[in-house]
CSV table of C-alpha atoms in Angstrom, one decimal:
chain,number,residue,atom,x,y,z
A,1,ALA,CA,-15.4,7.3,2.8
A,2,GLN,CA,-14.0,5.0,4.1
A,3,SER,CA,-11.6,4.1,7.0
A,4,VAL,CA,-9.5,1.5,8.5
A,5,THR,CA,-7.6,1.2,11.9
A,6,GLN,CA,-5.0,-1.5,13.2
A,7,LEU,CA,-4.9,-1.1,16.8
A,8,ASP,CA,-1.9,-2.4,17.1
A,9,SER,CA,0.8,-0.4,16.4
A,10,GLN,CA,4.0,-2.8,17.0
A,11,VAL,CA,4.1,-6.7,17.9
A,12,PRO,CA,7.1,-9.2,19.6
A,13,VAL,CA,6.7,-12.3,19.8
A,14,PHE,CA,8.3,-15.2,20.0
A,15,GLU,CA,10.0,-17.5,17.5
A,16,GLU,CA,7.3,-19.7,16.5
A,17,ALA,CA,5.1,-18.4,18.8
A,18,PRO,CA,1.1,-17.4,18.0
A,19,VAL,CA,0.9,-14.1,16.5
A,20,GLU,CA,-3.1,-11.9,14.9
A,21,LEU,CA,-2.8,-8.7,14.5
A,22,ARG,CA,-5.8,-7.0,14.4
A,23,CYS,CA,-6.9,-4.7,12.0
A,24,ASN,CA,-10.6,-3.0,12.1
A,25,TYR,CA,-12.5,-1.1,9.4
A,26,SER,CA,-14.8,0.9,8.9
A,27,SER,CA,-17.1,2.3,5.8
A,28,SER,CA,-20.1,3.5,3.7
A,29,VAL,CA,-20.0,1.2,0.9
A,30,SER,CA,-18.9,-3.0,0.5
A,31,VAL,CA,-15.8,-3.5,0.9
A,32,TYR,CA,-12.8,-5.6,-0.5
A,33,LEU,CA,-9.9,-6.0,2.1
A,34,PHE,CA,-6.5,-7.2,1.5
A,35,TRP,CA,-3.2,-7.6,3.7
A,36,TYR,CA,-0.5,-6.4,2.6
A,37,VAL,CA,3.9,-6.8,4.1
A,38,GLN,CA,5.9,-5.2,3.8
A,39,TYR,CA,9.9,-6.1,4.4
A,40,PRO,CA,12.4,-4.3,6.0
A,41,ASN,CA,13.5,-1.4,2.6
A,42,GLN,CA,11.6,-3.5,0.2
A,43,GLY,CA,8.0,-2.5,-1.4
A,44,LEU,CA,4.7,-3.8,-0.7
A,45,GLN,CA,3.7,-7.5,-0.9
A,46,LEU,CA,-0.2,-9.1,-1.0
A,47,LEU,CA,0.2,-11.2,1.8
A,48,LEU,CA,-4.1,-12.3,1.2
A,49,LYS,CA,-7.2,-10.5,0.3
A,50,TYR,CA,-11.1,-10.6,1.1
A,51,LEU,CA,-13.6,-10.5,-2.2
A,52,SER,CA,-16.1,-13.3,-1.8
A,53,GLY,CA,-17.4,-16.6,-0.5
A,54,SER,CA,-15.7,-18.1,2.5
A,55,THR,CA,-15.4,-15.8,5.6
A,56,LEU,CA,-11.6,-17.7,6.5
A,57,VAL,CA,-8.8,-16.2,3.7
A,58,LYS,CA,-5.7,-18.3,3.7
A,59,GLY,CA,-2.4,-16.8,2.2
A,60,ILE,CA,1.1,-17.2,1.3
A,61,ASN,CA,3.5,-17.9,4.4
A,62,GLY,CA,1.1,-19.9,5.9
A,63,PHE,CA,-1.2,-16.4,6.6
A,64,GLU,CA,-5.4,-16.4,6.8
A,65,ALA,CA,-7.4,-13.3,8.2
A,66,GLU,CA,-11.2,-14.2,8.6
A,67,PHE,CA,-13.5,-11.6,7.6
A,68,ASN,CA,-16.3,-10.8,10.2
A,69,LYS,CA,-19.0,-8.3,8.1
A,70,SER,CA,-20.6,-7.0,11.7
A,71,GLN,CA,-17.2,-6.6,13.7
A,72,THR,CA,-16.1,-4.9,10.6
A,73,SER,CA,-13.1,-6.7,10.8
A,74,PHE,CA,-10.3,-8.6,9.2
A,75,HIS,CA,-7.8,-10.0,12.0
A,76,LEU,CA,-4.7,-11.2,10.0
A,77,ARG,CA,-3.1,-14.6,12.1
A,78,LYS,CA,-0.4,-17.4,12.1
A,79,PRO,CA,0.6,-20.0,14.2
A,80,SER,CA,3.6,-20.0,14.1
A,81,VAL,CA,6.5,-17.2,13.5
A,82,HIS,CA,9.4,-17.4,12.3
A,83,ILE,CA,11.5,-14.8,12.2
A,84,SER,CA,12.1,-14.1,8.3
A,85,ASP,CA,8.3,-12.9,9.4
A,86,THR,CA,9.5,-9.5,10.9
A,87,ALA,CA,8.5,-7.0,8.8
A,88,GLU,CA,5.8,-4.2,8.5
A,89,TYR,CA,2.7,-5.7,8.5
A,90,PHE,CA,-1.0,-3.5,5.7
A,91,CYS,CA,-4.0,-3.7,6.3
A,92,ALA,CA,-6.3,-2.2,3.6
A,93,VAL,CA,-10.0,-1.8,2.5
A,94,ARG,CA,-11.0,-0.9,-1.9
A,95,MET,CA,-14.4,0.2,-2.5
A,96,ARG,CA,-16.4,-3.0,-4.4
A,97,SER,CA,-18.2,-0.1,-6.5
A,98,LYS,CA,-15.3,1.1,-9.1
A,99,ALA,CA,-17.5,4.3,-9.8
A,100,ALA,CA,-17.1,5.1,-6.3
A,101,GLY,CA,-13.1,5.0,-6.9
A,102,ASN,CA,-10.8,3.1,-6.7
A,103,LYS,CA,-7.9,3.6,-4.4
A,104,LEU,CA,-6.6,1.5,-1.6
A,105,THR,CA,-7.3,2.9,1.6
A,106,PHE,CA,-4.9,1.7,3.7
A,107,GLY,CA,-4.7,1.3,8.2
A,108,GLY,CA,-0.9,2.9,10.3
A,109,GLY,CA,0.7,-0.3,9.9
A,110,THR,CA,1.8,-2.8,12.6
A,111,ARG,CA,5.2,-4.1,13.4
A,112,VAL,CA,6.0,-7.2,13.8
A,113,LEU,CA,9.3,-8.0,15.8
A,114,VAL,CA,10.1,-12.1,16.0
A,115,LYS,CA,12.0,-12.8,18.7
A,116,PRO,CA,14.4,-16.0,19.1
B,1,GLY,CA,10.3,-7.1,-16.1
B,2,ALA,CA,8.3,-9.0,-13.7
B,3,GLY,CA,7.0,-6.4,-12.0
B,4,VAL,CA,7.2,-2.5,-11.2
B,5,SER,CA,10.2,-1.0,-11.6
B,6,GLN,CA,10.7,2.2,-9.9
B,7,SER,CA,13.3,4.4,-10.5
B,8,PRO,CA,15.7,6.1,-9.0
B,9,SER,CA,15.6,4.1,-5.7
B,10,ASN,CA,17.5,7.0,-4.1
B,11,LYS,CA,17.5,10.9,-4.2
B,12,VAL,CA,18.7,13.6,-2.5
B,13,THR,CA,18.4,17.0,-3.1
B,14,GLU,CA,18.2,20.5,-2.1
B,15,LYS,CA,15.1,22.5,-1.3
B,16,GLY,CA,14.0,24.3,-3.8
B,17,LYS,CA,14.9,21.9,-6.5
B,18,ASP,CA,12.9,20.6,-8.8
B,19,VAL,CA,12.1,16.2,-8.5
B,20,GLU,CA,11.3,13.2,-10.7
B,21,LEU,CA,10.3,10.3,-10.6
B,22,ARG,CA,10.0,7.5,-12.8
B,23,CYS,CA,7.2,4.2,-12.2
B,24,ASP,CA,7.0,1.4,-15.1
B,25,PRO,CA,3.9,-0.3,-14.4
B,26,ILE,CA,4.0,-4.5,-14.8
B,27,SER,CA,3.2,-5.2,-18.9
B,28,GLY,CA,-0.8,-5.0,-19.4
B,29,HIS,CA,-2.1,-3.5,-16.1
B,30,THR,CA,-3.9,-0.4,-17.7
B,31,ALA,CA,-4.2,1.2,-13.8
B,32,LEU,CA,-1.2,2.5,-11.8
B,33,TYR,CA,-1.2,4.4,-8.8
B,34,TRP,CA,1.3,6.5,-6.5
B,35,TYR,CA,1.5,6.1,-3.1
B,36,ARG,CA,3.5,7.3,-0.4
B,37,GLN,CA,5.0,7.1,3.1
B,38,SER,CA,5.9,8.8,5.9
B,39,LEU,CA,7.0,8.7,9.1
B,40,GLY,CA,3.6,9.5,11.4
B,41,GLN,CA,1.4,9.8,7.7
B,42,GLY,CA,1.0,6.1,7.0
B,43,LEU,CA,0.8,5.5,3.5
B,44,GLU,CA,-1.1,7.8,1.8
B,45,PHE,CA,-2.3,8.2,-1.6
B,46,LEU,CA,-1.5,11.0,-4.4
B,47,ILE,CA,-2.7,10.0,-7.1
B,48,TYR,CA,-4.8,6.8,-10.0
B,49,PHE,CA,-4.9,6.5,-13.6
B,50,GLN,CA,-6.7,4.6,-15.2
B,51,GLY,CA,-7.2,3.8,-19.2
B,52,ASN,CA,-7.4,6.6,-21.3
B,53,SER,CA,-9.4,8.1,-17.9
B,54,ALA,CA,-9.1,11.5,-16.4
B,55,PRO,CA,-7.1,10.7,-13.8
B,56,ASP,CA,-8.7,11.7,-9.8
B,57,LYS,CA,-5.8,13.4,-8.2
B,58,SER,CA,-8.0,13.5,-4.8
B,59,GLY,CA,-4.8,12.4,-2.5
B,60,LEU,CA,-2.0,15.2,-4.3
B,61,PRO,CA,-1.4,17.1,-1.6
B,62,SER,CA,-0.9,20.4,-3.8
B,63,ASP,CA,-0.6,22.0,-6.5
B,64,ARG,CA,3.6,21.4,-6.2
B,65,PHE,CA,3.0,17.8,-6.9
B,66,SER,CA,2.1,16.2,-10.8
B,67,ALA,CA,2.2,13.1,-12.4
B,68,GLU,CA,1.5,12.2,-16.1
B,69,ARG,CA,0.7,9.3,-17.8
B,70,THR,CA,2.6,8.9,-21.0
B,71,GLY,CA,1.2,6.2,-23.6
B,72,GLY,CA,-0.9,3.8,-21.4
B,73,SER,CA,2.6,3.4,-19.9
B,74,VAL,CA,5.4,4.9,-17.5
B,75,SER,CA,4.2,7.8,-15.6
B,76,THR,CA,5.9,10.3,-13.6
B,77,LEU,CA,5.4,12.3,-10.4
B,78,THR,CA,7.2,15.4,-10.2
B,79,ILE,CA,7.4,17.3,-7.8
B,80,GLN,CA,8.5,21.0,-8.0
B,81,ARG,CA,10.4,23.8,-5.5
B,82,THR,CA,10.6,20.2,-2.7
B,83,GLN,CA,10.3,20.9,0.7
B,84,GLN,CA,11.9,19.3,3.4
B,85,GLU,CA,7.7,17.7,4.4
B,86,ASP,CA,8.2,15.9,0.7
B,87,SER,CA,11.1,13.1,1.8
B,88,ALA,CA,9.1,10.2,2.0
B,89,VAL,CA,9.4,6.8,-0.2
B,90,TYR,CA,6.9,7.2,-3.4
B,91,LEU,CA,5.5,4.4,-4.4
B,92,CYS,CA,3.8,3.4,-7.7
B,93,ALA,CA,2.0,0.2,-8.2
B,94,SER,CA,0.0,-0.9,-10.6
B,95,SER,CA,-3.2,-3.5,-11.3
B,96,LEU,CA,-5.4,-4.8,-14.0
B,97,ASP,CA,-8.1,-3.2,-13.7
B,98,ARG,CA,-10.7,-4.5,-16.4
B,99,GLY,CA,-14.0,-4.8,-14.1
B,100,SER,CA,-13.7,-5.4,-11.1
B,101,SER,CA,-11.9,-4.0,-8.0
B,102,GLY,CA,-11.6,-7.1,-5.9
B,103,ASN,CA,-8.3,-7.3,-8.6
B,104,THR,CA,-4.2,-7.3,-7.1
B,105,ILE,CA,-2.3,-4.2,-6.7
B,106,TYR,CA,1.7,-5.3,-7.1
B,107,PHE,CA,3.3,-2.7,-5.4
B,108,GLY,CA,7.8,-1.3,-6.5
B,109,GLU,CA,10.3,-1.4,-4.1
B,110,GLY,CA,9.6,2.8,-4.3
B,111,SER,CA,11.8,5.7,-4.1
B,112,TRP,CA,13.9,6.8,-1.5
B,113,LEU,CA,13.4,10.3,-1.5
B,114,THR,CA,15.4,12.9,1.1
B,115,VAL,CA,14.8,16.7,0.6
B,116,VAL,CA,18.0,18.8,2.7
């Protein structure tokens, strides 16, 4: 089984400041890692994903995340946020082996509120 | 359409009534998922369909919940004898799932269910 922990339920941040959203996971097997964003009253949209290769992954809207295998973390960062980044962000994992199941397991989400 | 389409977008129903929620996945996507998003529970996996294989129903919370996928495309999630705790956003998602679980899962905008 796998689990995902997002350490911060809410993160207030000023416009143009940097932000980091923390994500740690636990799994007995290798996983793929994802970050999704949910804007108010909308569905989930993929920001970025880590499959293999370079541990630094760049996504849409200026976001990036770094996979750290030893710390089982996949923290999301943006160097300068905009008001439009106000949303809820979800970290998720999916087992690499399809035989072991194919669902995404999500963290509890982090609400980012960007203040002017 | 270009994305995952869900209907109705909003549904208010009386306790004890049955409801059906519909999902139209992205054309050509063989995998289809249902998730539930509620306050305090985060994003919960409900059920997963992949091609002609038996669905993974491991996330369905009770026997009041069922889902089917006709012709490998459209899916219907049925909740019988609705209870107030069923109030949530029901999210459908789909993906290409040919041999890799690293494929992106695309989400619809959800069906907001309120049981009164």
